[in-house]
Amino acid sequence: AGWHRLRHLVSARRQTHMKILWIADSAGAALDPDPVSLVTGMLASQRLRIGLPARELARAGIHQRVVSLSAAWSDADLEGDLPDVAVFSKVLPRSAEHVERHIHCAQVLSARGCKVVVDVCDNHFEETRFPYLDRLIAPAAQVIAASPALADLVVLHTERDAVVVSDPAEGVRCAPHFEPMVRRGFLGKV
């Protein structure tokens, strides 16, 4: 369900050459500008929350790129071709400066007419060193939460509703079951 719906939601806009900018935390490493490359990345949350959705959106013909707001980033990086949507995903509170850079970018993009989406996949609302998530969500046009519990926290801390979009690797919930397959050895002998 979840991210698969995005592909159908944007397919109607395919003719308008929709552009999505994914803003991800790179932990100081360089990121490939193609978000689909994150399908094989080291961080599970980036594979699930950026890489797999980006792959589906790419199949729908949506132009995308991914950036990390490193210390070298500036407002000049937002000049020129403004994306239609900017998705902030897996923003980690590494330092006060790092947090402020993301909040400022969300504010600038929103002020310039870009639809800002914040993907909440971890509970950082109670982060005491660098509280930021409520401020990052403030300029967002849409908030996405990875679970109903996180959506409830979004409402509690920001008074904003969040759309629940679970990780694409999750299947339909069912009762736990164990049905091992019996394998027979050579010529059918156990």
mmCIF file of C-alpha atoms in Angstrom:
data_model
loop_
_atom_site.group_PDB
_atom_site.id
_atom_site.type_symbol
_atom_site.label_atom_id
_atom_site.label_comp_id
_atom_site.label_asym_id
_atom_site.label_seq_id
_atom_site.Cartn_x
_atom_site.Cartn_y
_atom_site.Cartn_z
ATOM 1 C CA ALA A 1 0.000 0.000 0.000
ATOM 2 C CA GLY A 2 1.669 3.225 1.237
ATOM 3 C CA TRP A 3 4.377 4.396 -1.158
ATOM 4 C CA HIS A 4 2.804 2.499 -4.046
ATOM 5 C CA ARG A 5 -0.035 5.028 -3.888
ATOM 6 C CA LEU A 6 2.430 7.846 -4.593
ATOM 7 C CA ARG A 7 3.114 6.431 -8.021
ATOM 8 C CA HIS A 8 -0.582 6.547 -8.881
ATOM 9 C CA LEU A 9 -1.059 9.989 -7.343
ATOM 10 C CA VAL A 10 1.668 11.536 -9.448
ATOM 11 C CA SER A 11 1.044 9.612 -12.669
ATOM 12 C CA ALA A 12 -1.611 12.132 -13.675
ATOM 13 C CA ARG A 13 1.020 14.893 -13.420
ATOM 14 C CA ARG A 14 3.566 13.002 -15.517
ATOM 15 C CA GLN A 15 2.876 15.235 -18.512
ATOM 16 C CA THR A 16 3.847 18.316 -16.500
ATOM 17 C CA HIS A 17 7.373 16.974 -15.858
ATOM 18 C CA MET A 18 7.008 16.904 -12.096
ATOM 19 C CA LYS A 19 10.284 17.225 -10.181
ATOM 20 C CA ILE A 20 10.972 15.809 -6.722
ATOM 21 C CA LEU A 21 13.927 16.748 -4.554
ATOM 22 C CA TRP A 22 14.760 14.236 -1.806
ATOM 23 C CA ILE A 23 16.707 15.740 1.096
ATOM 24 C CA ALA A 24 18.503 13.004 2.999
ATOM 25 C CA ASP A 25 21.131 12.764 5.672
ATOM 26 C CA SER A 26 24.392 11.403 4.320
ATOM 27 C CA ALA A 27 26.438 11.259 7.537
ATOM 28 C CA GLY A 28 29.124 13.230 5.731
ATOM 29 C CA ALA A 29 29.436 10.821 2.795
ATOM 30 C CA ALA A 30 28.736 11.880 -0.771
ATOM 31 C CA LEU A 31 25.328 10.879 -2.113
ATOM 32 C CA ASP A 32 24.609 9.845 -5.661
ATOM 33 C CA PRO A 33 22.151 12.436 -7.047
ATOM 34 C CA ASP A 34 19.935 9.584 -8.286
ATOM 35 C CA PRO A 35 17.685 8.635 -5.329
ATOM 36 C CA VAL A 36 17.103 5.172 -6.814
ATOM 37 C CA SER A 37 20.751 4.447 -5.966
ATOM 38 C CA LEU A 38 19.716 4.414 -2.294
ATOM 39 C CA VAL A 39 17.899 1.100 -2.899
ATOM 40 C CA THR A 40 21.262 -0.540 -2.203
ATOM 41 C CA GLY A 41 22.451 1.989 0.392
ATOM 42 C CA MET A 42 23.818 1.254 3.835
ATOM 43 C CA LEU A 43 20.967 2.817 5.833
ATOM 44 C CA ALA A 44 17.846 0.661 5.897
ATOM 45 C CA SER A 45 15.606 3.680 6.440
ATOM 46 C CA GLN A 46 16.998 5.363 3.315
ATOM 47 C CA ARG A 47 16.510 2.189 1.287
ATOM 48 C CA LEU A 48 12.911 1.879 2.481
ATOM 49 C CA ARG A 49 11.849 5.529 2.760
ATOM 50 C CA ILE A 50 13.700 7.009 -0.261
ATOM 51 C CA GLY A 51 15.233 4.367 -2.545
ATOM 52 C CA LEU A 52 12.209 2.110 -3.072
ATOM 53 C CA PRO A 53 9.648 4.939 -3.410
ATOM 54 C CA ALA A 54 12.027 6.753 -5.790
ATOM 55 C CA ARG A 55 12.304 3.631 -7.923
ATOM 56 C CA GLU A 56 8.506 3.445 -8.245
ATOM 57 C CA LEU A 57 8.247 7.154 -9.024
ATOM 58 C CA ALA A 58 11.014 6.842 -11.631
ATOM 59 C CA ARG A 59 8.990 4.088 -13.300
ATOM 60 C CA ALA A 60 6.125 6.595 -13.471
ATOM 61 C CA GLY A 61 8.410 9.037 -15.285
ATOM 62 C CA ILE A 62 8.998 11.435 -12.394
ATOM 63 C CA HIS A 63 12.293 13.385 -12.471
ATOM 64 C CA GLN A 64 14.061 13.195 -9.096
ATOM 65 C CA ARG A 65 17.332 13.931 -7.401
ATOM 66 C CA VAL A 66 18.688 13.594 -3.886
ATOM 67 C CA VAL A 67 20.859 16.023 -1.957
ATOM 68 C CA SER A 68 22.426 16.156 1.453
ATOM 69 C CA LEU A 69 22.587 19.467 3.229
ATOM 70 C CA SER A 70 26.262 19.343 4.107
ATOM 71 C CA ALA A 71 28.212 22.184 5.649
ATOM 72 C CA ALA A 72 29.036 23.389 2.118
ATOM 73 C CA TRP A 73 25.337 23.867 1.284
ATOM 74 C CA SER A 74 23.968 27.396 0.858
ATOM 75 C CA ASP A 75 20.833 29.168 -0.365
ATOM 76 C CA ALA A 76 22.530 29.501 -3.766
ATOM 77 C CA ASP A 77 22.037 25.727 -4.169
ATOM 78 C CA LEU A 78 18.285 26.410 -4.344
ATOM 79 C CA GLU A 79 18.556 28.894 -7.195
ATOM 80 C CA GLY A 80 17.325 27.946 -10.637
ATOM 81 C CA ASP A 81 15.053 25.012 -11.306
ATOM 82 C CA LEU A 82 12.786 24.747 -8.261
ATOM 83 C CA PRO A 83 11.341 21.274 -7.583
ATOM 84 C CA ASP A 84 7.589 20.782 -7.333
ATOM 85 C CA VAL A 85 8.015 18.720 -4.165
ATOM 86 C CA ALA A 86 10.846 18.503 -1.622
ATOM 87 C CA VAL A 87 10.803 15.479 0.679
ATOM 88 C CA PHE A 88 12.805 15.731 3.900
ATOM 89 C CA SER A 89 13.498 12.170 4.965
ATOM 90 C CA LYS A 90 15.657 10.764 7.742
ATOM 91 C CA VAL A 91 16.975 14.085 9.016
ATOM 92 C CA LEU A 92 19.220 13.308 11.972
ATOM 93 C CA PRO A 93 19.994 15.855 14.697
ATOM 94 C CA ARG A 94 23.795 15.786 14.326
ATOM 95 C CA SER A 95 24.425 19.352 15.495
ATOM 96 C CA ALA A 96 22.528 22.570 16.053
ATOM 97 C CA GLU A 97 23.945 23.938 12.787
ATOM 98 C CA HIS A 98 22.889 20.807 10.875
ATOM 99 C CA VAL A 99 19.342 21.023 12.246
ATOM 100 C CA GLU A 100 19.044 24.748 11.485
ATOM 101 C CA ARG A 101 20.273 24.178 7.912
ATOM 102 C CA HIS A 102 17.395 21.729 7.281
ATOM 103 C CA ILE A 103 14.782 23.971 8.893
ATOM 104 C CA HIS A 104 16.014 26.986 6.902
ATOM 105 C CA CYS A 105 15.965 24.997 3.646
ATOM 106 C CA ALA A 106 12.367 23.855 4.299
ATOM 107 C CA GLN A 107 11.323 27.450 4.975
ATOM 108 C CA VAL A 108 13.044 28.790 1.835
ATOM 109 C CA LEU A 109 11.600 26.062 -0.410
ATOM 110 C CA SER A 110 8.109 26.594 0.996
ATOM 111 C CA ALA A 111 8.339 30.379 0.586
ATOM 112 C CA ARG A 112 9.320 29.882 -3.072
ATOM 113 C CA GLY A 113 6.240 27.771 -3.769
ATOM 114 C CA CYS A 114 7.668 24.271 -3.454
ATOM 115 C CA LYS A 115 5.473 21.749 -1.628
ATOM 116 C CA VAL A 116 7.520 20.577 1.353
ATOM 117 C CA VAL A 117 6.886 17.063 2.668
ATOM 118 C CA VAL A 118 8.406 15.844 5.932
ATOM 119 C CA ASP A 119 8.704 12.084 6.345
ATOM 120 C CA VAL A 120 8.764 11.166 10.043
ATOM 121 C CA CYS A 121 10.201 7.678 10.392
ATOM 122 C CA ASP A 122 11.741 8.050 13.860
ATOM 123 C CA ASN A 123 10.563 9.723 17.059
ATOM 124 C CA HIS A 124 12.869 12.706 17.382
ATOM 125 C CA PHE A 125 10.216 14.869 19.041
ATOM 126 C CA GLU A 126 11.803 14.373 22.424
ATOM 127 C CA GLU A 127 15.323 15.073 21.210
ATOM 128 C CA THR A 128 16.736 17.234 23.987
ATOM 129 C CA ARG A 129 20.100 18.267 22.500
ATOM 130 C CA PHE A 130 18.730 19.834 19.315
ATOM 131 C CA PRO A 131 14.910 19.856 19.289
ATOM 132 C CA TYR A 132 13.861 20.399 15.713
ATOM 133 C CA LEU A 133 11.139 18.170 14.313
ATOM 134 C CA ASP A 134 8.224 20.454 15.207
ATOM 135 C CA ARG A 135 10.042 23.369 13.522
ATOM 136 C CA LEU A 136 10.906 21.300 10.430
ATOM 137 C CA ILE A 137 7.242 20.323 10.097
ATOM 138 C CA ALA A 138 5.946 23.915 10.442
ATOM 139 C CA PRO A 139 6.459 24.938 6.759
ATOM 140 C CA ALA A 140 5.449 21.500 5.419
ATOM 141 C CA ALA A 141 2.477 21.124 3.096
ATOM 142 C CA GLN A 142 2.255 17.429 4.065
ATOM 143 C CA VAL A 143 3.567 15.269 6.884
ATOM 144 C CA ILE A 144 4.078 11.540 6.442
ATOM 145 C CA ALA A 145 4.520 9.153 9.373
ATOM 146 C CA ALA A 146 5.888 5.614 9.197
ATOM 147 C CA SER A 147 3.326 4.239 11.649
ATOM 148 C CA PRO A 148 0.062 5.146 13.373
ATOM 149 C CA ALA A 149 2.000 5.656 16.626
ATOM 150 C CA LEU A 150 4.294 8.206 14.950
ATOM 151 C CA ALA A 151 1.259 9.907 13.364
ATOM 152 C CA ASP A 152 -0.206 10.278 16.863
ATOM 153 C CA LEU A 153 3.060 11.856 18.042
ATOM 154 C CA VAL A 154 2.972 14.301 15.120
ATOM 155 C CA VAL A 155 -0.503 15.423 16.197
ATOM 156 C CA LEU A 156 0.525 15.596 19.863
ATOM 157 C CA HIS A 157 3.640 17.717 19.234
ATOM 158 C CA THR A 158 2.576 19.839 16.243
ATOM 159 C CA GLU A 159 -1.241 19.732 16.048
ATOM 160 C CA ARG A 160 -0.773 18.670 12.401
ATOM 161 C CA ASP A 161 -2.239 15.549 10.847
ATOM 162 C CA ALA A 162 0.079 13.031 9.246
ATOM 163 C CA VAL A 163 -0.630 10.513 6.527
ATOM 164 C CA VAL A 164 0.557 7.043 7.543
ATOM 165 C CA VAL A 165 2.781 5.473 4.907
ATOM 166 C CA SER A 166 4.401 2.315 6.205
ATOM 167 C CA ASP A 167 7.702 0.963 4.976
ATOM 168 C CA PRO A 168 7.292 -0.761 1.609
ATOM 169 C CA ALA A 169 8.966 -3.908 2.941
ATOM 170 C CA GLU A 170 6.129 -4.516 5.363
ATOM 171 C CA GLY A 171 3.569 -6.961 4.123
ATOM 172 C CA VAL A 172 0.023 -7.560 5.182
ATOM 173 C CA ARG A 173 -0.126 -8.089 8.919
ATOM 174 C CA CYS A 174 -1.082 -11.595 9.893
ATOM 175 C CA ALA A 175 -0.827 -13.955 12.838
ATOM 176 C CA PRO A 176 2.683 -15.330 13.330
ATOM 177 C CA HIS A 177 3.055 -18.771 11.835
ATOM 178 C CA PHE A 178 5.754 -21.360 11.396
ATOM 179 C CA GLU A 179 5.547 -23.905 8.622
ATOM 180 C CA PRO A 180 9.004 -25.268 7.854
ATOM 181 C CA MET A 181 9.402 -27.112 4.606
ATOM 182 C CA VAL A 182 10.611 -30.685 5.010
ATOM 183 C CA ARG A 183 13.471 -31.351 2.646
ATOM 184 C CA ARG A 184 14.303 -34.847 1.630
ATOM 185 C CA GLY A 185 17.833 -35.914 0.935
ATOM 186 C CA PHE A 186 19.207 -37.672 -2.098
ATOM 187 C CA LEU A 187 16.653 -40.007 -3.770
ATOM 188 C CA GLY A 188 13.863 -38.964 -1.401
ATOM 189 C CA LYS A 189 15.426 -40.319 1.784
ATOM 190 C CA VAL A 190 15.374 -38.135 4.845
#
